[in-house]
PDB file of C-alpha atoms in Angstrom:
ATOM      1  CA  MET A   1       9.341  82.301 -11.813  1.00 36.00           C
ATOM      2  CA  SER A   2       5.865  81.827 -10.935  1.00 41.00           C
ATOM      3  CA  ARG A   3       2.510  82.463 -11.572  1.00 46.00           C
ATOM      4  CA  LYS A   4      -1.077  81.295 -10.136  1.00 48.00           C
ATOM      5  CA  ASN A   5      -2.259  78.205 -10.787  1.00 52.00           C
ATOM      6  CA  HIS A   6       1.005  77.074 -12.261  1.00 48.00           C
ATOM      7  CA  LYS A   7       3.961  74.856 -10.815  1.00 54.00           C
ATOM      8  CA  LEU A   8       7.631  74.821 -11.327  1.00 50.00           C
ATOM      9  CA  ILE A   9       8.637  71.232 -12.488  1.00 51.00           C
ATOM     10  CA  ASP A  10      11.624  70.043 -13.737  1.00 56.00           C
ATOM     11  CA  GLY A  11      12.174  73.814 -15.154  1.00 51.00           C
ATOM     12  CA  LYS A  12       8.950  73.788 -16.675  1.00 51.00           C
ATOM     13  CA  LEU A  13       6.079  76.076 -15.446  1.00 40.00           C
ATOM     14  CA  LEU A  14       3.017  74.075 -15.923  1.00 46.00           C
ATOM     15  CA  GLN A  15      -0.541  74.668 -15.242  1.00 49.00           C
ATOM     16  CA  THR A  16      -2.264  72.885 -12.527  1.00 53.00           C
ATOM     17  CA  ASP A  17      -5.777  73.773 -12.690  1.00 61.00           C
ATOM     18  CA  LYS A  18      -6.478  72.254 -16.135  1.00 71.00           C
ATOM     19  CA  ARG A  19      -9.973  70.763 -16.806  1.00 79.00           C
ATOM     20  CA  TYR A  20     -10.282  67.332 -17.585  1.00 85.00           C
ATOM     21  CA  SER A  21     -10.994  68.100 -21.382  1.00 87.00           C
ATOM     22  CA  GLN A  22      -7.796  70.317 -21.581  1.00 83.00           C
ATOM     23  CA  LEU A  23      -5.512  67.282 -20.658  1.00 87.00           C
ATOM     24  CA  LYS A  24      -3.762  65.212 -23.407  1.00 88.00           C
ATOM     25  CA  MET A  25      -5.728  62.708 -25.298  1.00 93.00           C
ATOM     26  CA  LYS A  26      -3.045  59.835 -23.889  1.00 94.00           C
ATOM     27  CA  GLN A  27      -3.568  61.512 -20.439  1.00 91.00           C
ATOM     28  CA  GLN A  28      -7.219  60.857 -20.235  1.00 92.00           C
ATOM     29  CA  GLU A  29      -7.169  57.528 -21.639  1.00 95.00           C
ATOM     30  CA  LYS A  30      -4.858  57.057 -18.922  1.00 94.00           C
ATOM     31  CA  ILE A  31      -6.753  58.060 -16.019  1.00 94.00           C
ATOM     32  CA  SER A  32     -10.121  56.703 -17.692  1.00 96.00           C
ATOM     33  CA  GLY A  33      -8.357  53.594 -17.416  1.00 96.00           C
ATOM     34  CA  TRP A  34      -7.200  53.485 -13.900  1.00 96.00           C
ATOM     35  CA  TYR A  35     -10.885  54.734 -12.612  1.00 96.00           C
ATOM     36  CA  TYR A  36     -12.497  51.822 -15.046  1.00 96.00           C
ATOM     37  CA  GLN A  37     -10.449  48.952 -13.742  1.00 96.00           C
ATOM     38  CA  ALA A  38     -10.740  50.200 -10.505  1.00 96.00           C
ATOM     39  CA  TYR A  39     -14.767  50.699 -10.527  1.00 95.00           C
ATOM     40  CA  ARG A  40     -14.770  47.416 -12.388  1.00 94.00           C
ATOM     41  CA  ARG A  41     -12.711  45.266  -9.613  1.00 94.00           C
ATOM     42  CA  VAL A  42     -15.159  46.739  -7.075  1.00 95.00           C
ATOM     43  CA  TYR A  43     -17.892  44.764  -8.881  1.00 94.00           C
ATOM     44  CA  PHE A  44     -16.073  42.009  -9.626  1.00 92.00           C
ATOM     45  CA  GLU A  45     -14.987  41.109  -5.818  1.00 92.00           C
ATOM     46  CA  SER A  46     -18.605  42.361  -4.398  1.00 91.00           C
ATOM     47  CA  GLY A  47     -21.204  41.473  -7.005  1.00 89.00           C
ATOM     48  CA  LYS A  48     -22.276  45.155  -6.588  1.00 91.00           C
ATOM     49  CA  LEU A  49     -21.316  48.265  -8.167  1.00 94.00           C
ATOM     50  CA  PRO A  50     -19.529  50.847  -6.002  1.00 95.00           C
ATOM     51  CA  ASP A  51     -21.685  52.842  -3.375  1.00 94.00           C
ATOM     52  CA  ALA A  52     -20.893  56.556  -2.367  1.00 94.00           C
ATOM     53  CA  ARG A  53     -17.960  55.441   0.060  1.00 95.00           C
ATOM     54  CA  GLN A  54     -16.294  52.966  -1.982  1.00 96.00           C
ATOM     55  CA  GLU A  55     -16.339  55.546  -5.060  1.00 95.00           C
ATOM     56  CA  ASP A  56     -14.702  58.135  -2.765  1.00 95.00           C
ATOM     57  CA  ASP A  57     -11.955  55.505  -2.002  1.00 96.00           C
ATOM     58  CA  ILE A  58     -11.670  54.948  -5.857  1.00 96.00           C
ATOM     59  CA  LEU A  59     -11.231  58.804  -6.557  1.00 95.00           C
ATOM     60  CA  PHE A  60      -8.369  59.017  -3.754  1.00 95.00           C
ATOM     61  CA  ASP A  61      -6.567  56.031  -5.083  1.00 96.00           C
ATOM     62  CA  LEU A  62      -6.737  57.650  -8.881  1.00 95.00           C
ATOM     63  CA  MET A  63      -5.500  61.232  -7.464  1.00 92.00           C
ATOM     64  CA  GLN A  64      -2.372  59.178  -5.987  1.00 94.00           C
ATOM     65  CA  LYS A  65      -1.848  57.781  -9.474  1.00 94.00           C
ATOM     66  CA  ILE A  66      -2.556  60.998 -11.459  1.00 90.00           C
ATOM     67  CA  GLU A  67      -0.007  62.785  -8.796  1.00 86.00           C
ATOM     68  CA  ASN A  68       2.389  60.204  -8.970  1.00 90.00           C
ATOM     69  CA  ALA A  69       1.963  60.305 -13.174  1.00 87.00           C
ATOM     70  CA  GLU A  70       2.862  64.105 -12.571  1.00 81.00           C
ATOM     71  CA  ILE A  71      -0.365  64.779 -14.596  1.00 83.00           C
ATOM     72  CA  TRP A  72      -1.600  68.058 -13.407  1.00 76.00           C
ATOM     73  CA  ILE A  73      -5.172  68.484 -12.425  1.00 84.00           C
ATOM     74  CA  PRO A  74      -7.322  68.932  -9.406  1.00 84.00           C
ATOM     75  CA  ALA A  75      -8.918  66.874  -7.560  1.00 88.00           C
ATOM     76  CA  TYR A  76     -12.580  68.374  -8.116  1.00 87.00           C
ATOM     77  CA  GLU A  77     -12.218  68.487 -11.863  1.00 88.00           C
ATOM     78  CA  VAL A  78     -11.660  64.789 -11.702  1.00 90.00           C
ATOM     79  CA  GLU A  79     -14.478  63.921  -9.730  1.00 92.00           C
ATOM     80  CA  ARG A  80     -16.388  66.405 -11.669  1.00 92.00           C
ATOM     81  CA  HIS A  81     -15.811  64.435 -15.046  1.00 93.00           C
ATOM     82  CA  PHE A  82     -16.479  61.036 -13.345  1.00 93.00           C
ATOM     83  CA  ALA A  83     -19.606  61.984 -12.028  1.00 94.00           C
ATOM     84  CA  SER A  84     -20.837  63.172 -15.428  1.00 94.00           C
ATOM     85  CA  LYS A  85     -19.764  59.530 -16.925  1.00 93.00           C
ATOM     86  CA  ARG A  86     -20.809  57.389 -13.640  1.00 94.00           C
ATOM     87  CA  ALA A  87     -23.804  55.848 -15.578  1.00 95.00           C
ATOM     88  CA  SER A  88     -22.310  54.980 -18.781  1.00 95.00           C
ATOM     89  CA  ILE A  89     -19.521  53.315 -16.914  1.00 95.00           C
ATOM     90  CA  GLN A  90     -22.014  51.250 -14.721  1.00 95.00           C
ATOM     91  CA  LYS A  91     -24.123  50.418 -18.124  1.00 94.00           C
ATOM     92  CA  ARG A  92     -20.724  49.362 -19.421  1.00 94.00           C
ATOM     93  CA  ILE A  93     -19.834  47.070 -16.431  1.00 94.00           C
ATOM     94  CA  LEU A  94     -23.169  45.666 -16.065  1.00 93.00           C
ATOM     95  CA  ARG A  95     -22.949  44.841 -19.925  1.00 92.00           C
ATOM     96  CA  GLU A  96     -19.300  43.316 -20.162  1.00 91.00           C
ATOM     97  CA  TYR A  97     -20.669  41.042 -17.593  1.00 91.00           C
ATOM     98  CA  GLY A  98     -23.969  40.174 -18.808  1.00 91.00           C
ATOM     99  CA  GLN A  99     -26.037  41.630 -16.165  1.00 92.00           C
ATOM    100  CA  ASP A 100     -28.400  43.661 -18.579  1.00 92.00           C
ATOM    101  CA  THR A 101     -30.060  40.233 -19.521  1.00 95.00           C
ATOM    102  CA  ASP A 102     -33.594  40.357 -19.831  1.00 96.00           C
ATOM    103  CA  TYR A 103     -34.435  37.351 -17.063  1.00 97.00           C
ATOM    104  CA  ASP A 104     -38.306  38.043 -17.178  1.00 97.00           C
ATOM    105  CA  MET A 105     -38.681  37.680 -21.015  1.00 98.00           C
ATOM    106  CA  ILE A 106     -36.327  34.715 -20.715  1.00 98.00           C
ATOM    107  CA  LEU A 107     -38.689  32.946 -18.140  1.00 98.00           C
ATOM    108  CA  LYS A 108     -41.703  34.168 -20.427  1.00 98.00           C
ATOM    109  CA  GLU A 109     -40.466  32.433 -23.420  1.00 98.00           C
ATOM    110  CA  ALA A 110     -39.414  28.980 -21.146  1.00 98.00           C
ATOM    111  CA  SER A 111     -42.967  29.019 -19.797  1.00 97.00           C
ATOM    112  CA  ALA A 112     -44.198  29.011 -23.190  1.00 97.00           C
ATOM    113  CA  LEU A 113     -42.053  26.390 -24.274  1.00 97.00           C
ATOM    114  CA  ALA A 114     -42.980  24.132 -21.485  1.00 96.00           C
ATOM    115  CA  GLU A 115     -46.529  24.368 -22.182  1.00 95.00           C
ATOM    116  CA  THR A 116     -46.078  23.739 -25.680  1.00 94.00           C
ATOM    117  CA  GLU A 117     -43.766  20.604 -25.119  1.00 95.00           C
ATOM    118  CA  PRO A 118     -43.109  19.432 -21.764  1.00 96.00           C
ATOM    119  CA  HIS A 119     -41.415  16.067 -22.447  1.00 96.00           C
ATOM    120  CA  MET A 120     -37.556  16.042 -21.489  1.00 96.00           C
ATOM    121  CA  ILE A 121     -35.506  15.970 -24.803  1.00 96.00           C
ATOM    122  CA  PRO A 122     -37.831  18.585 -26.948  1.00 97.00           C
ATOM    123  CA  LEU A 123     -37.895  20.735 -24.015  1.00 98.00           C
ATOM    124  CA  LEU A 124     -34.566  20.668 -22.824  1.00 98.00           C
ATOM    125  CA  SER A 125     -33.064  21.104 -26.329  1.00 98.00           C
ATOM    126  CA  ASN A 126     -35.256  24.293 -26.754  1.00 98.00           C
ATOM    127  CA  LEU A 127     -34.547  25.806 -22.938  1.00 98.00           C
ATOM    128  CA  SER A 128     -30.772  25.344 -23.907  1.00 98.00           C
ATOM    129  CA  ALA A 129     -31.271  27.288 -27.114  1.00 98.00           C
ATOM    130  CA  LEU A 130     -33.041  29.777 -25.527  1.00 98.00           C
ATOM    131  CA  LEU A 131     -30.193  30.716 -23.067  1.00 98.00           C
ATOM    132  CA  HIS A 132     -27.661  30.286 -25.672  1.00 98.00           C
ATOM    133  CA  GLU A 133     -29.450  33.200 -27.493  1.00 97.00           C
ATOM    134  CA  ASN A 134     -30.285  35.536 -24.689  1.00 97.00           C
ATOM    135  CA  LEU A 135     -27.242  35.412 -22.526  1.00 97.00           C
ATOM    136  CA  ARG A 136     -24.155  37.500 -22.915  1.00 93.00           C
ATOM    137  CA  HIS A 137     -20.626  35.900 -22.965  1.00 94.00           C
ATOM    138  CA  ILE A 138     -21.190  32.142 -22.576  1.00 96.00           C
ATOM    139  CA  ASN A 139     -19.148  29.434 -24.084  1.00 95.00           C
ATOM    140  CA  TRP A 140     -21.398  26.383 -23.169  1.00 96.00           C
ATOM    141  CA  VAL A 141     -24.736  26.217 -21.910  1.00 97.00           C
ATOM    142  CA  GLY A 142     -26.911  22.646 -21.485  1.00 97.00           C
ATOM    143  CA  PHE A 143     -28.101  19.881 -18.869  1.00 98.00           C
ATOM    144  CA  TYR A 144     -26.733  17.080 -17.584  1.00 98.00           C
ATOM    145  CA  LEU A 145     -28.961  14.248 -16.793  1.00 98.00           C
ATOM    146  CA  VAL A 146     -28.886  11.871 -13.566  1.00 98.00           C
ATOM    147  CA  THR A 147     -28.641   8.192 -14.474  1.00 97.00           C
ATOM    148  CA  VAL A 148     -30.328   5.282 -12.472  1.00 95.00           C
ATOM    149  CA  SER A 149     -26.675   4.991 -11.330  1.00 96.00           C
ATOM    150  CA  GLY A 150     -26.784   8.357  -9.584  1.00 96.00           C
ATOM    151  CA  ASN A 151     -23.987   9.826 -11.921  1.00 98.00           C
ATOM    152  CA  LEU A 152     -24.461  12.385 -15.258  1.00 98.00           C
ATOM    153  CA  VAL A 153     -24.653  11.865 -18.612  1.00 98.00           C
ATOM    154  CA  VAL A 154     -24.758  14.564 -20.896  1.00 97.00           C
ATOM    155  CA  GLY A 155     -28.007  15.914 -22.102  1.00 97.00           C
ATOM    156  CA  PRO A 156     -29.013  18.428 -24.633  1.00 97.00           C
ATOM    157  CA  PHE A 157     -26.854  21.407 -24.847  1.00 97.00           C
ATOM    158  CA  GLN A 158     -25.345  24.410 -26.930  1.00 96.00           C
ATOM    159  CA  GLY A 159     -21.416  24.495 -27.488  1.00 94.00           C
ATOM    160  CA  LYS A 160     -18.256  22.561 -27.861  1.00 92.00           C
ATOM    161  CA  PRO A 161     -18.705  18.429 -27.584  1.00 93.00           C
ATOM    162  CA  ALA A 162     -18.996  18.084 -23.817  1.00 92.00           C
ATOM    163  CA  CYS A 163     -17.707  15.370 -20.996  1.00 92.00           C
ATOM    164  CA  ILE A 164     -20.173  12.439 -21.745  1.00 95.00           C
ATOM    165  CA  HIS A 165     -19.998  11.031 -18.046  1.00 96.00           C
ATOM    166  CA  ILE A 166     -19.682  12.776 -14.727  1.00 96.00           C
ATOM    167  CA  PRO A 167     -19.450  10.949 -11.331  1.00 96.00           C
ATOM    168  CA  LYS A 168     -21.493  12.324  -8.674  1.00 96.00           C
ATOM    169  CA  GLY A 169     -19.342  14.558  -6.583  1.00 95.00           C
ATOM    170  CA  LEU A 170     -16.692  15.357  -9.028  1.00 94.00           C
ATOM    171  CA  GLY A 171     -16.244  18.671 -10.482  1.00 94.00           C
ATOM    172  CA  VAL A 172     -18.664  21.720 -10.671  1.00 96.00           C
ATOM    173  CA  CYS A 173     -21.456  19.365 -11.920  1.00 96.00           C
ATOM    174  CA  GLY A 174     -20.829  16.667  -9.907  1.00 97.00           C
ATOM    175  CA  THR A 175     -20.597  18.532  -6.713  1.00 97.00           C
ATOM    176  CA  ALA A 176     -23.553  20.327  -7.479  1.00 97.00           C
ATOM    177  CA  LEU A 177     -25.455  16.917  -8.292  1.00 98.00           C
ATOM    178  CA  ALA A 178     -23.992  15.699  -4.512  1.00 97.00           C
ATOM    179  CA  ARG A 179     -24.885  18.960  -2.723  1.00 97.00           C
ATOM    180  CA  GLY A 180     -28.535  19.480  -4.446  1.00 97.00           C
ATOM    181  CA  GLU A 181     -27.577  22.983  -4.671  1.00 98.00           C
ATOM    182  CA  THR A 182     -26.379  25.788  -6.697  1.00 98.00           C
ATOM    183  CA  ILE A 183     -22.612  26.199  -6.828  1.00 97.00           C
ATOM    184  CA  CYS A 184     -21.055  29.427  -8.640  1.00 96.00           C
ATOM    185  CA  VAL A 185     -17.540  29.838  -9.338  1.00 96.00           C
ATOM    186  CA  LYS A 186     -15.403  32.713 -10.216  1.00 95.00           C
ATOM    187  CA  ASN A 187     -12.595  30.984 -11.411  1.00 95.00           C
ATOM    188  CA  VAL A 188     -12.942  27.230 -12.088  1.00 94.00           C
ATOM    189  CA  HIS A 189      -8.987  26.586 -12.092  1.00 91.00           C
ATOM    190  CA  ASP A 190      -9.422  27.284  -8.127  1.00 92.00           C
ATOM    191  CA  PHE A 191     -12.100  24.610  -8.013  1.00 92.00           C
ATOM    192  CA  PRO A 192     -10.574  21.481  -6.790  1.00 86.00           C
ATOM    193  CA  GLY A 193     -11.275  18.325  -9.281  1.00 82.00           C
ATOM    194  CA  HIS A 194     -12.590  20.682 -12.176  1.00 81.00           C
ATOM    195  CA  ILE A 195     -13.710  18.894 -15.115  1.00 78.00           C
ATOM    196  CA  ALA A 196     -12.490  20.672 -18.187  1.00 72.00           C
ATOM    197  CA  CYS A 197     -14.464  20.474 -21.431  1.00 73.00           C
ATOM    198  CA  ASP A 198     -13.520  23.662 -23.444  1.00 74.00           C
ATOM    199  CA  ALA A 199     -10.485  25.056 -22.253  1.00 80.00           C
ATOM    200  CA  ALA A 200     -11.705  28.971 -23.007  1.00 88.00           C
ATOM    201  CA  SER A 201     -13.998  28.660 -19.564  1.00 92.00           C
ATOM    202  CA  LEU A 202     -12.989  30.421 -16.770  1.00 94.00           C
ATOM    203  CA  SER A 203     -16.266  30.636 -14.523  1.00 96.00           C
ATOM    204  CA  GLU A 204     -19.100  28.230 -14.354  1.00 97.00           C
ATOM    205  CA  ILE A 205     -22.815  28.299 -12.769  1.00 97.00           C
ATOM    206  CA  VAL A 206     -24.518  24.707 -12.405  1.00 98.00           C
ATOM    207  CA  VAL A 207     -27.840  24.842 -10.540  1.00 98.00           C
ATOM    208  CA  PRO A 208     -29.625  21.452  -9.724  1.00 98.00           C
ATOM    209  CA  ILE A 209     -33.250  20.680 -11.291  1.00 98.00           C
ATOM    210  CA  HIS A 210     -35.187  18.509  -8.630  1.00 97.00           C
ATOM    211  CA  GLY A 211     -37.956  15.978  -9.298  1.00 95.00           C
ATOM    212  CA  ALA A 212     -41.180  16.002  -7.218  1.00 92.00           C
ATOM    213  CA  ASP A 213     -39.583  13.427  -4.447  1.00 92.00           C
ATOM    214  CA  GLY A 214     -36.791  16.178  -4.147  1.00 93.00           C
ATOM    215  CA  GLU A 215     -34.092  14.341  -5.546  1.00 96.00           C
ATOM    216  CA  VAL A 216     -31.939  16.000  -8.372  1.00 98.00           C
ATOM    217  CA  LYS A 217     -33.129  14.556 -11.736  1.00 98.00           C
ATOM    218  CA  ALA A 218     -30.843  16.879 -13.717  1.00 98.00           C
ATOM    219  CA  VAL A 219     -28.661  19.886 -13.383  1.00 98.00           C
ATOM    220  CA  LEU A 220     -28.426  23.030 -15.672  1.00 98.00           C
ATOM    221  CA  ASP A 221     -24.625  23.933 -16.817  1.00 97.00           C
ATOM    222  CA  ILE A 222     -23.341  27.035 -17.971  1.00 97.00           C
ATOM    223  CA  ASP A 223     -19.702  28.195 -18.830  1.00 96.00           C
ATOM    224  CA  SER A 224     -18.003  31.340 -19.538  1.00 95.00           C
ATOM    225  CA  PRO A 225     -14.849  32.445 -20.859  1.00 95.00           C
ATOM    226  CA  ILE A 226     -15.227  35.375 -18.527  1.00 94.00           C
ATOM    227  CA  GLU A 227     -13.615  35.381 -14.703  1.00 94.00           C
ATOM    228  CA  GLY A 228     -16.075  36.155 -12.311  1.00 95.00           C
ATOM    229  CA  ARG A 229     -19.269  36.173 -14.843  1.00 95.00           C
ATOM    230  CA  PHE A 230     -22.003  35.142 -12.642  1.00 96.00           C
ATOM    231  CA  PHE A 231     -23.332  37.016  -9.725  1.00 95.00           C
ATOM    232  CA  GLU A 232     -26.416  36.510  -7.068  1.00 95.00           C
ATOM    233  CA  ARG A 233     -28.425  37.946 -10.024  1.00 95.00           C
ATOM    234  CA  ASP A 234     -27.624  35.045 -12.457  1.00 97.00           C
ATOM    235  CA  LYS A 235     -27.838  32.923  -9.729  1.00 97.00           C
ATOM    236  CA  ALA A 236     -31.410  33.703  -8.277  1.00 97.00           C
ATOM    237  CA  ASN A 237     -33.074  34.277 -11.969  1.00 98.00           C
ATOM    238  CA  LEU A 238     -31.297  30.907 -13.135  1.00 98.00           C
ATOM    239  CA  GLU A 239     -33.118  28.903 -10.003  1.00 98.00           C
ATOM    240  CA  ARG A 240     -36.364  30.466 -10.870  1.00 98.00           C
ATOM    241  CA  PHE A 241     -35.750  28.889 -14.517  1.00 98.00           C
ATOM    242  CA  CYS A 242     -34.780  25.743 -13.127  1.00 98.00           C
ATOM    243  CA  ALA A 243     -38.100  25.596 -10.816  1.00 98.00           C
ATOM    244  CA  LEU A 244     -40.164  26.532 -13.678  1.00 98.00           C
ATOM    245  CA  ILE A 245     -38.519  23.312 -15.484  1.00 98.00           C
ATOM    246  CA  ALA A 246     -39.226  20.984 -12.417  1.00 97.00           C
ATOM    247  CA  ASP A 247     -42.911  22.276 -12.525  1.00 97.00           C
ATOM    248  CA  ASN A 248     -43.446  21.528 -15.938  1.00 97.00           C
ATOM    249  CA  ILE A 249     -41.076  19.037 -17.351  1.00 97.00           C
ATOM    250  CA  VAL A 250     -42.189  15.246 -18.230  1.00 96.00           C
ATOM    251  CA  TRP A 251     -38.881  13.585 -17.240  1.00 92.00           C
ATOM    252  CA  GLU A 252     -39.726  10.144 -19.337  1.00 80.00           C
ATOM    253  CA  PRO A 253     -37.778  10.171 -22.687  1.00 66.00           C
TER     254      PRO A 253
END
């Protein structure tokens, strides 16, 4: 026994041309979860939302999962459904990784703070608070200052009590100091010599702040409990943030 657009599966006649909205709620949730995780994985690995080719690959793999789970719905219906959800999914991913941060506003406020009081301790204290209030999904943000010995000592910060002294070349902060360049780490547990101040931290970005002589005077250190939290957009804007500091700060206490 058969009917058009139906398939006999284990003695049951099942409709194969259902609309997405006709699926059971558990089936909808399962398919949505598969799609979102695949979409999110592309962003995590590349730092960019999927392009048209990658979306086609995601849909192809998704249909394989759907067929293996014996959920009977045509590919065009799945594609139509997620095309209508693309914008909201993209916004969710950007929000999840803090990529909806208004860096222009942060830089504007940082400039105002620097103009009001450029001396090191008050300025860095206010700037650490500014970042803490405006960056999503972070658990530590602050500054380490270069000492006369050429190592780092903790400066103004927001978060749990931190490591006080960090030798040059050790950990993410010490390595950024030694190299004089920004270091962005997706998973700190994969970074040789990582110094753990907060066990919850998974990703980290450290940006050097250079003095007029070109030497590193301090580093901005930001930790997140989310793996892969920091992307090229964060790096570029936090470097602008640190350049603003370098142009305005008075380093003497």
